[in-house]
Coordinates of C-alpha atoms in Angstrom, one line a residue:
M1 CA 40.0 -1.2 -9.9
A2 CA 37.7 -0.1 -7.1
I3 CA 38.6 2.9 -4.9
N4 CA 36.5 3.5 -1.8
L5 CA 36.2 6.9 -0.3
Y6 CA 35.5 7.7 3.3
R7 CA 35.9 10.6 5.7
R8 CA 38.1 9.9 8.7
H9 CA 37.3 12.1 11.6
R10 CA 39.9 13.9 13.7
A11 CA 39.9 14.3 17.5
E12 CA 39.0 18.0 17.0
C13 CA 36.1 17.2 14.6
E14 CA 33.9 20.3 14.6
A15 CA 30.7 18.1 14.5
G16 CA 31.8 16.1 17.5
H17 CA 32.2 12.7 15.8
P18 CA 34.5 10.3 17.5
E19 CA 38.2 10.3 16.6
Q20 CA 39.1 7.8 13.8
F21 CA 35.3 7.3 13.1
R22 CA 34.7 6.7 9.4
S23 CA 31.7 8.0 7.5
G24 CA 30.6 7.7 3.8
E25 CA 28.9 10.1 1.5
F26 CA 25.7 8.1 1.4
E27 CA 25.6 8.2 5.2
E28 CA 26.3 12.0 5.3
R29 CA 23.4 12.7 3.0
K30 CA 20.9 11.5 5.6
K31 CA 18.7 14.0 7.4
G32 CA 20.2 15.3 10.6
W33 CA 23.8 14.4 9.8
K34 CA 26.3 16.9 11.3
H35 CA 28.8 18.0 8.8
C36 CA 32.5 18.8 9.4
A37 CA 35.8 19.6 7.6
C38 CA 37.6 16.4 8.3
L39 CA 39.5 15.1 5.3
I40 CA 38.3 12.4 2.8
H41 CA 40.5 9.4 2.5
A42 CA 40.7 6.7 -0.3
S43 CA 41.5 3.0 0.0
G44 CA 41.7 0.2 -2.5
T45 CA 43.9 -1.6 -4.9
L46 CA 45.9 0.0 -7.7
K47 CA 48.2 -2.1 -9.9
G48 CA 47.9 -5.0 -7.5
K49 CA 48.9 -3.0 -4.5
F50 CA 46.4 -2.2 -1.7
S51 CA 46.9 1.0 0.2
R52 CA 45.2 4.0 1.8
K53 CA 45.8 7.7 1.1
T54 CA 44.3 11.0 2.0
T55 CA 42.9 13.1 -0.9
G56 CA 43.5 16.3 1.0
L57 CA 40.0 17.4 0.2
T58 CA 36.8 17.8 2.1
D59 CA 34.3 17.8 -0.8
W60 CA 33.0 14.5 -2.0
G61 CA 32.6 15.7 -5.6
Q62 CA 36.1 17.0 -5.8
A63 CA 37.5 13.8 -4.2
R64 CA 35.6 11.6 -6.6
E65 CA 37.0 13.5 -9.6
L66 CA 40.5 13.3 -8.2
V67 CA 40.7 9.6 -7.5
A68 CA 39.1 8.8 -10.9
H69 CA 42.4 9.6 -12.5
W70 CA 44.8 7.9 -10.1
K71 CA 47.1 5.3 -11.7
S72 CA 49.1 4.2 -8.7
W73 CA 49.7 4.9 -5.0
D74 CA 53.2 6.2 -5.7
G75 CA 54.3 9.8 -6.5
E76 CA 52.3 12.9 -6.9
L77 CA 48.7 12.6 -7.8
P78 CA 48.2 13.2 -11.6
A79 CA 46.1 16.1 -12.7
P80 CA 42.8 15.2 -14.2
A81 CA 43.1 14.5 -17.9
P82 CA 40.7 16.2 -20.3
E83 CA 37.8 14.1 -21.5
L84 CA 38.3 13.0 -25.1
P85 CA 36.0 11.0 -27.4
P86 CA 37.1 7.3 -27.3
A87 CA 39.1 6.0 -30.2
V88 CA 37.3 2.6 -29.9
P89 CA 33.7 2.8 -29.0
S90 CA 33.6 -0.7 -27.5
A91 CA 36.3 0.4 -24.9
Y92 CA 34.3 3.4 -23.8
R93 CA 33.5 3.2 -20.1
I94 CA 30.1 4.6 -19.0
T95 CA 29.8 6.7 -15.9
V96 CA 27.0 6.0 -13.4
E97 CA 25.4 9.3 -14.1
R98 CA 25.3 8.6 -17.8
A99 CA 23.9 5.1 -17.3
V100 CA 21.1 6.4 -15.0
R101 CA 20.3 9.3 -17.4
D102 CA 20.0 7.1 -20.4
Y103 CA 17.9 4.5 -18.6
K104 CA 15.4 7.2 -17.6
S105 CA 15.2 8.4 -21.2
E106 CA 14.5 4.8 -22.2
L107 CA 11.7 4.5 -19.6
A108 CA 10.1 7.7 -20.8
D109 CA 9.1 6.2 -24.1
S110 CA 7.3 3.1 -22.8
H111 CA 6.2 3.6 -19.1
A112 CA 3.6 5.6 -17.2
M113 CA 4.7 8.7 -15.3
T114 CA 4.0 7.1 -11.9
T115 CA 6.3 4.1 -12.9
I116 CA 9.0 6.5 -14.0
R117 CA 8.7 8.4 -10.7
G118 CA 9.2 5.2 -8.6
Y119 CA 12.2 4.2 -10.7
G120 CA 13.6 7.7 -10.4
Y121 CA 13.6 7.6 -6.6
L122 CA 15.5 4.3 -6.5
L123 CA 18.0 5.4 -9.2
T124 CA 18.8 8.5 -7.2
E125 CA 19.6 6.2 -4.2
L126 CA 21.8 4.2 -6.5
L127 CA 23.7 7.3 -7.6
D128 CA 24.2 8.4 -4.0
F129 CA 25.4 4.9 -3.0
S130 CA 27.9 4.9 -6.0
R131 CA 29.3 8.3 -4.8
S132 CA 29.7 7.0 -1.3
R133 CA 31.8 4.2 -2.7
G134 CA 33.8 6.5 -4.9
Y135 CA 32.5 4.8 -8.0
V136 CA 32.6 6.9 -11.2
Y137 CA 32.0 4.2 -13.7
I138 CA 29.1 1.7 -13.7
D139 CA 31.3 -1.3 -14.4
Q140 CA 32.9 -0.8 -10.9
W141 CA 29.7 -2.3 -9.4
Q142 CA 30.2 -5.8 -8.1
P143 CA 27.8 -8.4 -6.6
F144 CA 28.8 -7.5 -3.1
D145 CA 27.9 -3.8 -3.8
V146 CA 24.4 -4.8 -4.9
R147 CA 23.9 -6.8 -1.7
E148 CA 25.1 -4.0 0.5
F149 CA 23.0 -1.5 -1.5
R150 CA 20.0 -3.7 -0.7
V151 CA 20.9 -3.8 3.0
S152 CA 21.1 0.0 3.0
W153 CA 17.4 0.4 2.2
G154 CA 16.4 -0.8 5.6
V155 CA 12.9 -1.9 4.4
K156 CA 10.9 -5.1 4.9
I157 CA 11.8 -8.1 2.6
S158 CA 8.7 -7.8 0.4
T159 CA 9.6 -4.1 -0.4
A160 CA 13.2 -5.0 -0.9
T161 CA 12.2 -7.7 -3.4
K162 CA 10.2 -5.1 -5.5
K163 CA 13.1 -2.6 -5.4
M164 CA 15.6 -5.3 -6.3
A165 CA 13.5 -6.1 -9.4
T166 CA 14.0 -2.5 -10.5
V167 CA 17.7 -2.7 -9.9
K168 CA 18.0 -5.9 -11.9
A169 CA 16.0 -4.3 -14.8
F170 CA 18.4 -1.4 -14.8
F171 CA 21.5 -3.6 -15.0
R172 CA 19.9 -5.8 -17.7
Y173 CA 19.5 -2.6 -19.7
L174 CA 23.2 -1.8 -19.3
E175 CA 24.1 -5.4 -20.2
S176 CA 22.0 -5.2 -23.4
N177 CA 23.9 -2.1 -24.4
R178 CA 27.1 -4.0 -23.8
W179 CA 28.2 -1.5 -21.2
L180 CA 29.0 -4.3 -18.8
K181 CA 31.1 -7.3 -19.1
E182 CA 29.2 -9.0 -16.4
N183 CA 25.9 -8.2 -14.8
P184 CA 26.5 -7.9 -11.0
T185 CA 22.8 -8.7 -10.2
K186 CA 22.8 -12.2 -11.9
L187 CA 24.1 -13.8 -8.7
I188 CA 21.7 -12.0 -6.4
R189 CA 18.9 -14.2 -5.2
E190 CA 15.6 -12.8 -4.0
K191 CA 14.7 -13.1 -0.4
H192 CA 11.3 -14.5 0.6
T193 CA 9.8 -15.0 4.0
R194 CA 7.0 -17.3 4.9
K195 CA 4.8 -14.4 5.9
E196 CA 5.5 -12.7 2.6
R197 CA 4.5 -15.9 0.6
E198 CA 1.3 -16.1 2.7
G199 CA 0.6 -12.5 1.9
E200 CA 1.0 -13.0 -1.8
N201 CA -1.4 -15.9 -1.8
A202 CA -3.9 -14.4 0.6
P203 CA -7.4 -13.8 -0.9
R204 CA -8.3 -10.2 -1.7
I205 CA -10.8 -8.6 0.7
P206 CA -13.7 -6.7 -1.0
F207 CA -16.2 -4.5 0.7
S208 CA -19.5 -6.1 1.6
D209 CA -22.9 -4.6 0.6
D210 CA -23.3 -3.5 4.2
D211 CA -19.9 -1.7 4.0
L212 CA -21.1 0.2 0.9
T213 CA -24.4 1.1 2.5
R214 CA -22.5 2.5 5.5
M215 CA -20.2 4.6 3.2
F216 CA -23.1 6.0 1.2
S217 CA -25.0 6.9 4.3
A218 CA -22.0 8.7 5.8
C219 CA -21.5 10.6 2.5
A220 CA -25.1 11.9 2.8
S221 CA -25.1 12.8 6.5
Q222 CA -21.8 12.9 8.3
Y223 CA -19.4 13.9 5.6
A224 CA -21.8 16.6 4.2
A225 CA -22.7 17.9 7.7
K226 CA -22.5 21.7 7.9
G227 CA -19.1 23.0 9.0
K228 CA -17.3 19.8 8.1
Y229 CA -14.7 19.6 5.3
R230 CA -15.7 22.8 3.4
R231 CA -14.1 22.1 0.1
R232 CA -15.1 22.3 -3.5
W233 CA -16.2 18.7 -3.4
D234 CA -19.0 17.6 -1.0
G235 CA -20.4 14.3 0.2
Q236 CA -22.4 13.7 -3.0
D237 CA -19.3 14.0 -5.1
L238 CA -17.6 11.4 -2.9
A239 CA -20.6 9.1 -3.2
D240 CA -20.4 9.4 -7.0
F241 CA -16.7 8.7 -6.9
I242 CA -17.3 5.5 -4.8
A243 CA -20.2 4.4 -7.1
I244 CA -18.1 4.7 -10.3
S245 CA -15.3 2.8 -8.6
V246 CA -17.5 -0.1 -7.5
Y247 CA -19.5 -0.5 -10.7
T248 CA -16.5 -0.1 -13.1
G249 CA -13.6 -1.6 -11.2
L250 CA -11.4 1.2 -12.4
R251 CA -8.3 2.2 -10.4
I252 CA -8.3 5.5 -8.5
S253 CA -6.3 7.4 -11.1
D254 CA -8.8 6.4 -13.8
V255 CA -11.8 7.4 -11.7
A256 CA -10.2 10.8 -10.7
T257 CA -9.7 11.6 -14.4
F258 CA -12.9 9.9 -15.6
H259 CA -14.2 11.5 -18.9
V260 CA -17.7 11.2 -20.0
D261 CA -16.5 9.8 -23.4
R262 CA -16.0 6.5 -21.6
L263 CA -19.8 6.2 -21.3
K264 CA -21.8 5.1 -24.4
E265 CA -25.5 5.8 -25.0
N266 CA -26.4 2.1 -24.3
G267 CA -24.9 2.3 -20.8
E268 CA -21.6 0.5 -21.6
C269 CA -18.6 2.1 -20.0
R270 CA -15.1 1.5 -21.4
V271 CA -12.8 0.2 -18.6
R272 CA -9.7 -0.5 -20.6
T273 CA -8.1 -0.8 -24.0
T274 CA -6.1 -3.9 -25.0
K275 CA -2.7 -3.8 -26.5
G276 CA -4.4 -4.6 -29.9
G277 CA -6.4 -1.4 -29.6
N278 CA -9.7 -3.1 -28.8
H279 CA -12.0 -1.6 -26.1
I280 CA -13.2 -3.6 -23.1
S281 CA -16.5 -2.3 -21.6
T282 CA -18.7 -3.0 -18.7
W283 CA -22.3 -2.0 -18.2
I284 CA -23.3 0.4 -15.3
P285 CA -26.8 0.9 -13.8
V286 CA -29.1 3.5 -15.3
W287 CA -29.2 5.6 -12.2
L288 CA -25.4 5.9 -12.3
Q289 CA -25.5 6.8 -16.0
E290 CA -27.8 9.6 -15.2
R291 CA -25.5 10.8 -12.4
I292 CA -22.5 10.9 -14.8
R293 CA -24.4 12.9 -17.4
E294 CA -25.7 15.2 -14.7
R295 CA -22.1 15.9 -13.5
T296 CA -21.1 16.9 -17.0
K297 CA -23.5 19.8 -16.9
E298 CA -21.6 21.2 -13.9
H299 CA -18.0 20.1 -14.4
G300 CA -17.7 19.3 -18.2
G301 CA -16.3 16.2 -19.8
L302 CA -14.0 15.5 -16.8
I303 CA -16.8 14.8 -14.3
F304 CA -14.5 15.2 -11.3
G305 CA -13.1 18.5 -12.6
S306 CA -10.1 19.5 -14.6
H307 CA -6.7 20.0 -13.0
Q308 CA -3.9 22.5 -13.4
T309 CA -1.3 19.9 -12.6
K310 CA -0.6 16.9 -14.8
D311 CA 0.9 14.9 -11.9
I312 CA -1.5 12.0 -11.4
C313 CA -0.1 11.4 -7.9
V314 CA -1.2 14.9 -6.8
I315 CA -4.6 14.4 -8.4
T316 CA -5.2 11.0 -6.8
D317 CA -3.9 12.0 -3.4
V318 CA -6.7 14.6 -3.1
W319 CA -9.3 11.8 -3.4
R320 CA -7.4 9.5 -1.1
R321 CA -7.5 12.1 1.6
K322 CA -11.3 12.5 1.2
L323 CA -11.8 8.7 1.3
D324 CA -9.6 8.5 4.5
K325 CA -11.8 11.1 6.2
L326 CA -15.0 9.3 5.2
W327 CA -13.7 5.9 6.4
A328 CA -12.7 7.5 9.7
L329 CA -16.3 8.7 10.1
C330 CA -18.0 5.4 9.4
G331 CA -15.4 3.0 11.0
P332 CA -14.1 0.9 12.6
W333 CA -13.0 -1.5 9.9
A334 CA -12.0 -5.1 10.3
A335 CA -9.5 -4.7 7.4
N336 CA -7.8 -1.5 6.4
P337 CA -10.0 0.3 3.8
T338 CA -8.3 1.3 0.6
H339 CA -9.6 2.4 -2.8
H340 CA -8.3 -0.7 -4.4
R341 CA -10.8 -2.7 -2.4
F342 CA -13.5 -1.2 -4.6
R343 CA -11.8 -3.1 -7.5
H344 CA -12.0 -6.3 -5.4
T345 CA -15.7 -5.5 -4.8
F346 CA -16.3 -5.2 -8.5
A347 CA -14.9 -8.7 -9.0
R348 CA -16.8 -10.1 -6.0
I349 CA -20.2 -8.8 -7.3
L350 CA -19.6 -10.3 -10.8
L351 CA -18.4 -13.6 -9.6
Q352 CA -21.2 -14.0 -7.1
R353 CA -23.7 -13.4 -10.0
G354 CA -22.2 -16.2 -12.0
V355 CA -20.1 -14.2 -14.4
S356 CA -17.4 -16.5 -15.7
V357 CA -13.8 -16.2 -14.4
Q358 CA -12.6 -15.6 -18.0
D359 CA -14.9 -12.6 -18.4
V360 CA -14.0 -11.1 -15.0
A361 CA -10.3 -11.5 -15.8
E362 CA -10.8 -9.7 -19.1
L363 CA -12.6 -6.8 -17.4
L364 CA -9.9 -6.5 -14.8
G365 CA -7.1 -6.9 -17.2
N366 CA -5.8 -10.0 -15.3
T367 CA -5.3 -13.6 -16.2
E368 CA -7.8 -16.3 -15.2
K369 CA -5.0 -17.8 -13.0
V370 CA -4.8 -14.5 -11.1
V371 CA -8.5 -14.2 -10.6
R372 CA -8.8 -17.8 -9.4
K373 CA -5.9 -17.3 -7.1
H374 CA -7.2 -14.2 -5.3
Y375 CA -11.0 -14.4 -5.7
A376 CA -11.5 -18.2 -5.4
E377 CA -14.0 -18.0 -2.6
W378 CA -16.3 -15.8 -4.7
V379 CA -16.4 -18.3 -7.6
P380 CA -19.6 -20.5 -7.0
E381 CA -18.8 -23.1 -9.6
R382 CA -15.4 -23.8 -7.9
Q383 CA -17.0 -24.9 -4.6
A384 CA -19.8 -26.8 -6.4
R385 CA -17.2 -28.6 -8.5
L386 CA -15.1 -29.5 -5.5
T387 CA -18.1 -30.8 -3.5
E388 CA -19.1 -33.0 -6.4
I389 CA -15.6 -34.4 -6.8
L390 CA -15.4 -35.2 -3.1
Q391 CA -18.8 -36.8 -3.0
Q392 CA -17.9 -39.1 -5.9
A393 CA -14.5 -39.9 -4.4
F394 CA -15.7 -41.0 -1.0
T395 CA -19.1 -42.6 -1.8
D396 CA -17.9 -46.2 -2.1
K397 CA -15.0 -46.1 0.4
P398 CA -14.9 -48.3 3.5
K399 CA -16.4 -46.8 6.7
P400 CA -16.4 -48.1 10.3
N401 CA -19.3 -49.8 12.0
V402 CA -21.0 -47.3 14.3
I403 CA -21.1 -48.7 17.9
A404 CA -22.8 -46.7 20.7
F405 CA -20.6 -45.7 23.6
P406 CA -21.3 -47.6 26.9
G407 CA -23.6 -45.8 29.3
R408 CA -25.1 -43.5 26.6
S409 CA -28.7 -43.8 25.6

C-alpha cells in the first residue's frame, strides 16, 4: 500500500498558486515557497481500489499520521490506533524516522565525524522526500521512488553517483537487519558520463617548485603586509602550514590539528597509523623540524593553536579561507589551487627522486594501483621501461626505403 499526499490549491489560494495546482511537502520545504491553507489530498490504492480523497487537513504531519491508519476508501476515516509492541517481532514494520535514527547510531561507532555529517545531510533529504510521498514506513519505498529521489537532487552526475552510494549503503543496512523484503536500490544502475570517466582517470596536478616559491614569497611580503588581514595568524604561520603540508602529505584536517608528538627526535614524522596499529612515518628537513619545535614554545603541543570547537569542519575552514586569500594575492593559476594539491606535490617530489611506487603508496595510504593511475607521469622508471620495450619491439621490423622528393636538394 502506498498513499501519496499532495496539496491541491484552490482558486482563492492565499499564496496565489494556480487553481488545481498540486504541490508536495518536499517542494514546500524549499526556500522561498509561499505557504497557504489549501487542503491536503491523498491518492493511491487501498484493498485493490485506486481513489483520491481529501484529508481535510492543512498540516503535513497531521495528514501523514491520519492516512497511516486508513484501511479502505469507504466510510469514515478510522481514528489512529494506539501504538502497541508487536506480537511477532519479524512482522514489525519500521518507520522511516526509526530507520534513519538507527543507521546514524550505527555510523557513530565506526565513522569519522565529517563522514557522519555528510550522511546526515542526505538522510535528512530522504526523510523530507518520504514525507512528501506520505510514506511512514521504510518498506513503502520502491525502485521508482529511489530514481525520483535521485532526480530531485538536481546535481551533476558525478555528485549524484556519490550520493547514491550513500543511499545504497543505507538500504543495505536495512536489508541486513531484515527490515525490508526487497532492497529498492538493487535495480538502480549508476549513471556515468564520458566527461566523468575522463575526470576520474585524469592525472593529479601537483604544485611546481616555482609555485611553492611564489607562495612562500607572498607569505613573507604580501600576506604579512601591514594593514592586511590582521588576525591571530600571520604570513609566517601560513608559510609553516604550507611547509608541513608539502613535506608530510597530510590532509588539511591533520595539519590544522598537528601535534608535536607526531615529530620524533630523529626527524621522522608520523603521517598515519595502519589498521594493525603500526605507525607510518616520513622524514622532514631539519629546518622544518626546528620551526615545529619553535612553534611549540608559543602555542603548545598543538602548533597551530587549540580550539574551543571540536568541529573539524570549522577548524579547517579557517585555514582554507587563509589559503584562498594567499592564492588570490599570488595568482593567477592555471589550475584551481586547493590544499589537496599539496598532497599531490608530496607524491610528485618523492616519485621524481626515485622513491618506489610501493613506498609512496604506503605513505599516502593508497594502493600501488591508485598511485600509478594518478601519478604515472611522475614515475621515472615507468617511462624508461616503456621506452626500452618500444625500442626492442621495433628494432628489427620492416621499414621503407627513403627516397628523396623530386626537386629537393
